Tab-separated table of N, CA and C in Angstrom:
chain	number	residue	atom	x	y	z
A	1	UNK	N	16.368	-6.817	-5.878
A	1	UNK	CA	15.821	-8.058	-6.393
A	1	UNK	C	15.511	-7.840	-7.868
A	2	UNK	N	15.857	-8.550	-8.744
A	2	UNK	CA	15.708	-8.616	-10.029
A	2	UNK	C	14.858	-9.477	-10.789
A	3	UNK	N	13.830	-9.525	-11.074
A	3	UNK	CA	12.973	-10.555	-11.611
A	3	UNK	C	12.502	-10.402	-13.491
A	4	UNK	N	12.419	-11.688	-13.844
A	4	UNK	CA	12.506	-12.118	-14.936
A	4	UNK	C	10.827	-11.945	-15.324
A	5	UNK	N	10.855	-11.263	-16.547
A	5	UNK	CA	9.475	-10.821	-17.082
A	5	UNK	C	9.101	-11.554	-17.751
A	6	UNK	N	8.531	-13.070	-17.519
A	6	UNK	CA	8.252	-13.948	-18.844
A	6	UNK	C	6.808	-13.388	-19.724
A	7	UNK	N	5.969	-12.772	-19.554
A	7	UNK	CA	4.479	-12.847	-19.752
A	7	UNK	C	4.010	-11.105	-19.620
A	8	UNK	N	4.829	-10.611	-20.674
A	8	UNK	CA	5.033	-8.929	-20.609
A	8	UNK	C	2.992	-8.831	-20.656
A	9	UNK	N	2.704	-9.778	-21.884
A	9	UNK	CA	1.428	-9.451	-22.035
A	9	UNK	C	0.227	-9.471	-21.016
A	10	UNK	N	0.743	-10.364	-20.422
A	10	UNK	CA	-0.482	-10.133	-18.834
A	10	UNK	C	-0.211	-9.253	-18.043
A	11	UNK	N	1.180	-9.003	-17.753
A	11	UNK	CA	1.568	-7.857	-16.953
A	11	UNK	C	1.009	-6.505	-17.019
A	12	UNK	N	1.038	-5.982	-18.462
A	12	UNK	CA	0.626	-5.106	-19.126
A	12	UNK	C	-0.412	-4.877	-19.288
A	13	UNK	N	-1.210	-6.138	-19.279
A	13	UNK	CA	-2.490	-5.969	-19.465
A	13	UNK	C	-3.346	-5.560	-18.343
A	14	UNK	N	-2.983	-5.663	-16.838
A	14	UNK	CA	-3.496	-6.073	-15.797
A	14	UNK	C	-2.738	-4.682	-14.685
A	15	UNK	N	-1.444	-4.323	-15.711
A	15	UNK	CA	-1.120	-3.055	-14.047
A	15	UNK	C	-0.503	-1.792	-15.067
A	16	UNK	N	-0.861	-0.860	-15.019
A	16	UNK	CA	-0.659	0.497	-15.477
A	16	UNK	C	1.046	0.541	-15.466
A	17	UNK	N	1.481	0.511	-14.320
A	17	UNK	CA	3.276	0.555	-13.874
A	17	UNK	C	3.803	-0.232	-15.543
A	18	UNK	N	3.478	-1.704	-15.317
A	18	UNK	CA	4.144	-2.021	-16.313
A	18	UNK	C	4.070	-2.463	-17.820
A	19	UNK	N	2.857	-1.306	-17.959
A	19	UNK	CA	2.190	-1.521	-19.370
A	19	UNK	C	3.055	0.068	-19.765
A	20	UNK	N	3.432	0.590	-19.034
A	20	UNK	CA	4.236	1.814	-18.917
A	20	UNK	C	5.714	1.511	-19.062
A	21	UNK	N	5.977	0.816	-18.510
A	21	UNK	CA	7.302	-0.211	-18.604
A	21	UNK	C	7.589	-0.491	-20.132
A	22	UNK	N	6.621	-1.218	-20.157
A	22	UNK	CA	6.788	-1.999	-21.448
A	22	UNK	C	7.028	-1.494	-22.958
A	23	UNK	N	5.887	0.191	-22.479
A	23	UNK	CA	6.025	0.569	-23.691
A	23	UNK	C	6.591	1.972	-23.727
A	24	UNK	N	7.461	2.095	-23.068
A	24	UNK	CA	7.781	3.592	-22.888
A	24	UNK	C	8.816	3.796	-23.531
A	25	UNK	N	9.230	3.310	-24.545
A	25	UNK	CA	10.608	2.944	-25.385
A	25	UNK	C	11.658	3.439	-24.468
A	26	UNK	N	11.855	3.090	-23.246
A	26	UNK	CA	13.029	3.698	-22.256
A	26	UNK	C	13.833	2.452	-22.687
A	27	UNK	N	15.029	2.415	-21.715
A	27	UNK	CA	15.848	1.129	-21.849
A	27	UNK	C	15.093	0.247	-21.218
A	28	UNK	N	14.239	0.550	-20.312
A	28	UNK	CA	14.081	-0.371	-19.441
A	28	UNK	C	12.877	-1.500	-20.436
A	29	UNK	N	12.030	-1.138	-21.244
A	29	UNK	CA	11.658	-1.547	-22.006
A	29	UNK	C	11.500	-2.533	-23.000
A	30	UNK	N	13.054	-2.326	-23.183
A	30	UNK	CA	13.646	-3.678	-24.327
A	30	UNK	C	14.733	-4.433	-23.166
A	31	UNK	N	14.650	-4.751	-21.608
A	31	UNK	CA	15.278	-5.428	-20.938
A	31	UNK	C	14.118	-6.782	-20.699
A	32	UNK	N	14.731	-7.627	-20.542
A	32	UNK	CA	14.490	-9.189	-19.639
A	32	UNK	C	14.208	-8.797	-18.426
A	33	UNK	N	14.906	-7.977	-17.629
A	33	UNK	CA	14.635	-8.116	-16.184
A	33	UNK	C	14.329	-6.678	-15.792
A	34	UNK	N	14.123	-6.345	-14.600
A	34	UNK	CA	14.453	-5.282	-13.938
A	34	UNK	C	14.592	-4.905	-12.700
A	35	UNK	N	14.839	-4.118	-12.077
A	35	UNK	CA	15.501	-4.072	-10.589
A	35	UNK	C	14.247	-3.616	-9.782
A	36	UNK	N	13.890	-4.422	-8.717
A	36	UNK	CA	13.027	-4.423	-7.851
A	36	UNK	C	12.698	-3.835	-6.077
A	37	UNK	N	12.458	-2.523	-5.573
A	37	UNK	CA	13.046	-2.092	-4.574
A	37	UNK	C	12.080	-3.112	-3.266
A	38	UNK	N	10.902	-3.680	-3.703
A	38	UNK	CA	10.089	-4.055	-2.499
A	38	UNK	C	10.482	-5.364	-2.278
A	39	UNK	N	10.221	-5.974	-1.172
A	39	UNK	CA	10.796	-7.168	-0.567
A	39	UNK	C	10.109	-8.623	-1.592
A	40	UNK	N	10.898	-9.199	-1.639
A	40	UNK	CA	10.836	-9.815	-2.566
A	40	UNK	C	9.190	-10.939	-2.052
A	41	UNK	N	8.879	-11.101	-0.533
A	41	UNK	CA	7.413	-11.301	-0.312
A	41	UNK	C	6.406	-10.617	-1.497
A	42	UNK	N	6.855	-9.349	-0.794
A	42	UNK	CA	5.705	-8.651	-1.510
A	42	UNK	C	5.358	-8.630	-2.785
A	43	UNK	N	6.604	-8.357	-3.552
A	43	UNK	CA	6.321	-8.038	-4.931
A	43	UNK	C	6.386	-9.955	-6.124
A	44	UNK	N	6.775	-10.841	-5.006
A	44	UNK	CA	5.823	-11.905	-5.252
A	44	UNK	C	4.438	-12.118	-5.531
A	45	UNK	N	3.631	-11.217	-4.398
A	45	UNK	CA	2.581	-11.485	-4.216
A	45	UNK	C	1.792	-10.538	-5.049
A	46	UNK	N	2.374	-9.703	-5.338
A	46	UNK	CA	2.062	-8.605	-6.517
A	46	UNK	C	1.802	-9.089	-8.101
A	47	UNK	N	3.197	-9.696	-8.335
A	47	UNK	CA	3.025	-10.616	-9.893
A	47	UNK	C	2.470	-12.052	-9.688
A	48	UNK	N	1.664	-12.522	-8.227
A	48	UNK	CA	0.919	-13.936	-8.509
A	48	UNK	C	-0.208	-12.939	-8.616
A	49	UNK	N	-1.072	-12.028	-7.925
A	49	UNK	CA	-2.189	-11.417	-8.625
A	49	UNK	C	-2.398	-10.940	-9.580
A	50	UNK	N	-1.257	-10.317	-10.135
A	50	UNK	CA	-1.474	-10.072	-11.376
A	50	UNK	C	-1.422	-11.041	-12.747
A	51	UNK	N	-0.726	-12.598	-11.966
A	51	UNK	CA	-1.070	-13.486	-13.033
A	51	UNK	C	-2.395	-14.438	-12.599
A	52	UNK	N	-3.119	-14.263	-11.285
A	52	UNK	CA	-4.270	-15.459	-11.218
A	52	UNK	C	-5.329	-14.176	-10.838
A	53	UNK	N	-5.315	-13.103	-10.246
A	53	UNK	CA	-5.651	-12.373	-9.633
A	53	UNK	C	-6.385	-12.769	-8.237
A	54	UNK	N	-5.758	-13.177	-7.516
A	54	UNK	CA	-6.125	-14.177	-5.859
A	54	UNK	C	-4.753	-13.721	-5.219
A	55	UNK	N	-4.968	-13.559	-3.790
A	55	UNK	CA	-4.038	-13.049	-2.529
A	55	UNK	C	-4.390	-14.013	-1.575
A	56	UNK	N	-3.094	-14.397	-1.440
A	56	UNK	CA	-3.281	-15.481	-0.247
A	56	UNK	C	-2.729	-14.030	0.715
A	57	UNK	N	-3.890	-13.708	1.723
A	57	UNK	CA	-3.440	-12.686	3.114
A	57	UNK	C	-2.353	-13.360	3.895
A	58	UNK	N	-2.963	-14.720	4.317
A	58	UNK	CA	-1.909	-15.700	5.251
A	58	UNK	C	-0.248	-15.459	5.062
A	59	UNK	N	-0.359	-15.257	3.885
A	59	UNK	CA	1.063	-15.308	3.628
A	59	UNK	C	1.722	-13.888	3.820
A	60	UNK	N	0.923	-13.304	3.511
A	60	UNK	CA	1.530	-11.700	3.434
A	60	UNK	C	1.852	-11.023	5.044
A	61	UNK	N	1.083	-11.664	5.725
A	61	UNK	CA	1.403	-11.721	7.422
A	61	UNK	C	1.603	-10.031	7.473
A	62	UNK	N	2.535	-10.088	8.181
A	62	UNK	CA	2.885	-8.517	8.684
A	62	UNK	C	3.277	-7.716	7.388
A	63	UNK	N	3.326	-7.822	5.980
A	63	UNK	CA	4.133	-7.298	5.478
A	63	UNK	C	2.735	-6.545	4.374
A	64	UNK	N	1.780	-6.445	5.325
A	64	UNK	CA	-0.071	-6.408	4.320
A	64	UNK	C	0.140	-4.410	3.975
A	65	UNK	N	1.574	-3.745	4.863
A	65	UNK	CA	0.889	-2.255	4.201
A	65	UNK	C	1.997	-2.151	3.257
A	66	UNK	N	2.821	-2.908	3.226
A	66	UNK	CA	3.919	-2.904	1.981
A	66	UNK	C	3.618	-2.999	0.954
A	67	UNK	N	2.308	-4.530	0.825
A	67	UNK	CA	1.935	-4.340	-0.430
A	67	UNK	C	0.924	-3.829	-0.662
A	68	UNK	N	-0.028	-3.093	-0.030
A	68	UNK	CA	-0.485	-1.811	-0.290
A	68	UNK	C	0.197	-0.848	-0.633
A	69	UNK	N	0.989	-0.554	-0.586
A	69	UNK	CA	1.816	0.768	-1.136
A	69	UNK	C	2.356	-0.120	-2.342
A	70	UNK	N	2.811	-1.631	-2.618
A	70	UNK	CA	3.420	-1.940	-3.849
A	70	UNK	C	2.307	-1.740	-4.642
A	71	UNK	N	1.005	-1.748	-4.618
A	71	UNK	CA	0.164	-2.477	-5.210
A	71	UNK	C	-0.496	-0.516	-6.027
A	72	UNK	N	-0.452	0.394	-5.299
A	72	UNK	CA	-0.427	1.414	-5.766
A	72	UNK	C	0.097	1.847	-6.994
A	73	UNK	N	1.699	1.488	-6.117
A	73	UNK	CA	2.579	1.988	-7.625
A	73	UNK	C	2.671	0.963	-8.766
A	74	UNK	N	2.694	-0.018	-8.635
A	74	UNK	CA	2.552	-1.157	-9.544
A	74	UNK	C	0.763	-0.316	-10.539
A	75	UNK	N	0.213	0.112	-9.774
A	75	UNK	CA	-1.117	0.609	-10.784
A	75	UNK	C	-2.250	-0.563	-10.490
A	76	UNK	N	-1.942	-1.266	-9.596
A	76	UNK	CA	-2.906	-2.799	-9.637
A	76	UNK	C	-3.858	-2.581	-8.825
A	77	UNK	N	-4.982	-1.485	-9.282
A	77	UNK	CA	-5.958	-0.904	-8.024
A	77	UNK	C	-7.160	-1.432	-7.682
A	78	UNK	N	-7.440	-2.534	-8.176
A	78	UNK	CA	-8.153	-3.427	-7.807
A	78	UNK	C	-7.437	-4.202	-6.076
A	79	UNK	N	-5.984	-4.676	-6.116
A	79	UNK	CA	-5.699	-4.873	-5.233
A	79	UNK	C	-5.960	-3.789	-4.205
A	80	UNK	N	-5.425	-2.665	-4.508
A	80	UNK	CA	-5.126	-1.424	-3.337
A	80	UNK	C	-6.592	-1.266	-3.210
A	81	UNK	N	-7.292	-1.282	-3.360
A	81	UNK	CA	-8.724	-1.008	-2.717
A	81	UNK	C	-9.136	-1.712	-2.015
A	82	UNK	N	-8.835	-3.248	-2.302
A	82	UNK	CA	-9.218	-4.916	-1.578
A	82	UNK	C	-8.332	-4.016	-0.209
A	83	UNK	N	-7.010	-3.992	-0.240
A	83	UNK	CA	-6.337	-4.203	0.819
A	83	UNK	C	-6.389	-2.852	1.850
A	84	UNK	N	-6.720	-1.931	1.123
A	84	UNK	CA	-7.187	-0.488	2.077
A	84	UNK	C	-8.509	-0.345	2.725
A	85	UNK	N	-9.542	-1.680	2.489
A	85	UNK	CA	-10.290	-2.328	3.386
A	85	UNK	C	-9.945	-3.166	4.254
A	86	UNK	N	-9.131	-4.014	4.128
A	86	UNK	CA	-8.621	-4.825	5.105
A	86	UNK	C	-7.966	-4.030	5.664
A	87	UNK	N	-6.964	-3.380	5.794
A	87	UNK	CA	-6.338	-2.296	6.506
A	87	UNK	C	-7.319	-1.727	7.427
A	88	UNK	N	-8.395	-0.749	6.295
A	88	UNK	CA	-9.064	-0.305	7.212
A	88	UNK	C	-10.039	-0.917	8.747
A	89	UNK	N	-10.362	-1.999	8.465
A	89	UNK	CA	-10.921	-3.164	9.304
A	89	UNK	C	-10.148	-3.754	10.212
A	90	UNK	N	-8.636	-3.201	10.141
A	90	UNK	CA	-8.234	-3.852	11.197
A	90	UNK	C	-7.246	-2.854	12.176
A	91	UNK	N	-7.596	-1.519	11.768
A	91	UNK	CA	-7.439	-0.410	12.909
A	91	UNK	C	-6.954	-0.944	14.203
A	92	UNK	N	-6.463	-0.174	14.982
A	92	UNK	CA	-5.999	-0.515	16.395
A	92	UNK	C	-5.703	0.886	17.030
A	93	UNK	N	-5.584	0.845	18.455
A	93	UNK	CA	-4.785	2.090	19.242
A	93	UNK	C	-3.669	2.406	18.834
A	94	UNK	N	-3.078	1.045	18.808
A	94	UNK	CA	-1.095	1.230	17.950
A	94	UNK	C	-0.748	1.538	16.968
A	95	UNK	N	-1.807	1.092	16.198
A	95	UNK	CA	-1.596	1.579	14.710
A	95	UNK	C	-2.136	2.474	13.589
A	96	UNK	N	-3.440	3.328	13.977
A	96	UNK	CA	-3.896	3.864	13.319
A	96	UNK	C	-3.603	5.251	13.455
A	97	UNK	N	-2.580	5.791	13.857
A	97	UNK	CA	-1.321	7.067	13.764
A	97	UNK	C	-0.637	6.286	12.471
A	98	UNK	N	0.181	5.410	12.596
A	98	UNK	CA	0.595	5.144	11.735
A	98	UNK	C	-0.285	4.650	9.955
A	99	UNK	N	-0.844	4.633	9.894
A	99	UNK	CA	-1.852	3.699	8.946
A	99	UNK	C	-2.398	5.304	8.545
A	100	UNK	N	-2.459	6.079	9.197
A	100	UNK	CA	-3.124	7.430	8.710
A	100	UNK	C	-2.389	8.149	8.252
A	101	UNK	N	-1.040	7.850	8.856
A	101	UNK	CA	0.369	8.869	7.541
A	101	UNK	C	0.523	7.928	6.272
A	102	UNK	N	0.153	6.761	6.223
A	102	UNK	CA	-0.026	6.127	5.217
A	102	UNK	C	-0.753	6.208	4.253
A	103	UNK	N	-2.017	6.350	4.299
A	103	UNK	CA	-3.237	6.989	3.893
A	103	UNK	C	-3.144	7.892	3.674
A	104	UNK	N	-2.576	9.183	3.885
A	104	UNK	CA	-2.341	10.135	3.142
A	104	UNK	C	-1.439	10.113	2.022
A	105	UNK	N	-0.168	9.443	2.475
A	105	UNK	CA	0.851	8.985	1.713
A	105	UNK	C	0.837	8.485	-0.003
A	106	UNK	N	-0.558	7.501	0.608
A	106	UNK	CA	-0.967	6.977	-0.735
A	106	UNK	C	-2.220	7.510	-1.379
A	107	UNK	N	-2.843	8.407	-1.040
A	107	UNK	CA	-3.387	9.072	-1.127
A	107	UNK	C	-5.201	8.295	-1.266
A	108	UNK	N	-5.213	7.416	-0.001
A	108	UNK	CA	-6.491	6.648	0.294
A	108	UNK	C	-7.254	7.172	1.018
A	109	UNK	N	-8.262	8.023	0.564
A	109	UNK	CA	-9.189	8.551	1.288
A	109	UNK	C	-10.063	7.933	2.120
A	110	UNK	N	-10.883	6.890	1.571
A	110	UNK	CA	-11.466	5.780	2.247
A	110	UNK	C	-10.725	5.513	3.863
A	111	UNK	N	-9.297	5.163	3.180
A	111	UNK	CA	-8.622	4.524	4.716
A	111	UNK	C	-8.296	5.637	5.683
A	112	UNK	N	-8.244	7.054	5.291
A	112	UNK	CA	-7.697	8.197	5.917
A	112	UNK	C	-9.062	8.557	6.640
A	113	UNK	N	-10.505	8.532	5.812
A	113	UNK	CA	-11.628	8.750	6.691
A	113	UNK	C	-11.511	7.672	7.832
A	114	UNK	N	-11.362	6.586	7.545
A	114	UNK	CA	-11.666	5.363	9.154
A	114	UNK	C	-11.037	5.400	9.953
A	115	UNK	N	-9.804	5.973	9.496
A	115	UNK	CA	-8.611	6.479	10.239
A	115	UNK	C	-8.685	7.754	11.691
A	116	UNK	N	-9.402	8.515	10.976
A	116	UNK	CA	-9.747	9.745	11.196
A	116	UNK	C	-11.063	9.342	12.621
A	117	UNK	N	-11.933	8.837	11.747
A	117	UNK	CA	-13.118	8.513	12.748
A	117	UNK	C	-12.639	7.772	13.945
A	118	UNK	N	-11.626	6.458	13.489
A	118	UNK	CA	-11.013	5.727	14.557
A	118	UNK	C	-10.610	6.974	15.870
A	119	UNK	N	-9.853	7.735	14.798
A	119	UNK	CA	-8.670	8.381	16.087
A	119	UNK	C	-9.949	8.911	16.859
A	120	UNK	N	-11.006	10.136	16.422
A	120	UNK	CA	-11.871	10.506	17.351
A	120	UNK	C	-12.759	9.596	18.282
A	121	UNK	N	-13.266	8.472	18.036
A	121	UNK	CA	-13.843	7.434	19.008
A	121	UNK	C	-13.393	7.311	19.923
A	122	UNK	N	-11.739	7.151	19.510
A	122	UNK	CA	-10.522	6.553	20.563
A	122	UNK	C	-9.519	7.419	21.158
A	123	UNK	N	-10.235	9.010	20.884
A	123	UNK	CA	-8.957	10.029	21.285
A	123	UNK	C	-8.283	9.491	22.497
A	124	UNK	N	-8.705	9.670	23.694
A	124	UNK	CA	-8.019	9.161	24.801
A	124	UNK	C	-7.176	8.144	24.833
A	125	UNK	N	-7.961	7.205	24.007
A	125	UNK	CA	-6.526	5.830	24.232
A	125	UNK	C	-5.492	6.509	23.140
A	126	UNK	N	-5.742	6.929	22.162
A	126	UNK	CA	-4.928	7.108	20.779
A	126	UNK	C	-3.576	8.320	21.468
A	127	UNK	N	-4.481	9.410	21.729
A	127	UNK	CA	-2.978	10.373	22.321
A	127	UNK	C	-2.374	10.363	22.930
A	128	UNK	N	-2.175	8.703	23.782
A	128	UNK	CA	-1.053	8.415	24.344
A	128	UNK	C	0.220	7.714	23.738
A	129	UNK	N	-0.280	7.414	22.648
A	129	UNK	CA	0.912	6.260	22.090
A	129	UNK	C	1.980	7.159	21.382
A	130	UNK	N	3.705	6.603	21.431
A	130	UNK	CA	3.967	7.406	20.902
A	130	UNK	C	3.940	7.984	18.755
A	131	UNK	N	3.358	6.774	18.513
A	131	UNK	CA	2.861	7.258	16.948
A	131	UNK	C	2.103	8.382	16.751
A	132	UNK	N	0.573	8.523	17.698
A	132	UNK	CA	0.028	9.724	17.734
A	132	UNK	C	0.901	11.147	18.024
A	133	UNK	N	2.021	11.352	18.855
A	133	UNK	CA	2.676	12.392	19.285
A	133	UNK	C	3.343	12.495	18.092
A	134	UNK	N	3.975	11.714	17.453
A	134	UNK	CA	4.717	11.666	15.797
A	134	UNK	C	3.839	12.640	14.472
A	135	UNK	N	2.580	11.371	14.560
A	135	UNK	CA	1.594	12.195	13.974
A	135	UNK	C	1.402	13.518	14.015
A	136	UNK	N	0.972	13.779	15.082
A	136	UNK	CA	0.192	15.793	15.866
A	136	UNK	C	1.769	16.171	15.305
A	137	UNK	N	2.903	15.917	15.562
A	137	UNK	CA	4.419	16.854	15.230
A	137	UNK	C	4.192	16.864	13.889
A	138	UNK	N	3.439	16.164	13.020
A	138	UNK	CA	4.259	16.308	11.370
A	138	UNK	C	3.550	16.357	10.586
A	139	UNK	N	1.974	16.026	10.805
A	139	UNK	CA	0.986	16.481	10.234
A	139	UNK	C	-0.491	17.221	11.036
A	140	UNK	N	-0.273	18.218	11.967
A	140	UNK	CA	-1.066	19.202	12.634
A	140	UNK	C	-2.115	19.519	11.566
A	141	UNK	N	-1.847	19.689	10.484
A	141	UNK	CA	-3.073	20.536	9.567
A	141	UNK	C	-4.303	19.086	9.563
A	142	UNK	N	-4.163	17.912	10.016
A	142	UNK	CA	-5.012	17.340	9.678
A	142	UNK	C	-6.553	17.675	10.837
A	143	UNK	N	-6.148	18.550	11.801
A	143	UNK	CA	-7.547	18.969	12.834
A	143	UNK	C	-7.963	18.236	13.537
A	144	UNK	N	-7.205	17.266	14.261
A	144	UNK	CA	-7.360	16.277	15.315
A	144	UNK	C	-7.580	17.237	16.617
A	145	UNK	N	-8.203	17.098	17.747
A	145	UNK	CA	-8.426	17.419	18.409
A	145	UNK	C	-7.548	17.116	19.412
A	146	UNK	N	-6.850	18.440	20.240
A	146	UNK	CA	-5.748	18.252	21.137
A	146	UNK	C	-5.998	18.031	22.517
């Protein structure tokens, strides 16, 4: 996806990624556009916060840890903190194996502690699913209890 940079100056002003962009005298720098790897939802919802700074959630539906991870690398950490609370708040049996390789991933401590606490509350339900067995295979050093 390729999107058109009208308003370098708010961009820049508002997310580390592309105040880095802008001025990194690379090529990418002195371009109009540039090539976009996240779904074009997301990284919608990325450049409307960064031009009003407001998230409509409704809209972002299932696609809420994508732009947590866009919202990282974009540098827009005002978002990634909003949304690694909501994340964290909405834990589950199914998902908080997954949401905790994430959290490390992005390196959210906050969400990796609730994560963490979740899994111990919920060991029993949690070490049945198969995300947890994924988990214990690929990250053991984290000291979950077997």
């Amino acid at each position: 996806i390729t999107h058109y940079l009208k308003y370098k100056v708010i961009l820049c002003g508002r997310s580390e990624f592309f105040r880095a962009l802008c001025f990194s005298g690379l090529k990418e720098s002195k371009q109009a556009t540039i090539a976009i790897k996240e779904s074009e939802i997301v990284f919608t919802a990325v450049l409307k916060y960064l031009y009003t700074q407001d998230i409509d959630i409704e809209g972002i539906g299932e696609n809420i840890v994508e732009l947590f991870i866009a919202a990282g690398k974009y540098g827009v950490s005002v978002l990634k903190s909003y949304l690694e609370e909501l994340i964290a708040c909405n834990l589950s049996v199914d998902n908080v194996s997954s949401m905790l390789l994430v959290a490390e991933q992005e390196k959210a401590q906050m969400l990796k502690s609730y994560c963490l606490e979740y899994i111990r509350n919920n060991f029993e339900k949690v070490k049945t699913t198969e995300d947890f067995t994924q988990l214990f295979q690929t990250k053991s050093y984290f000291n979950i209890p077997q």
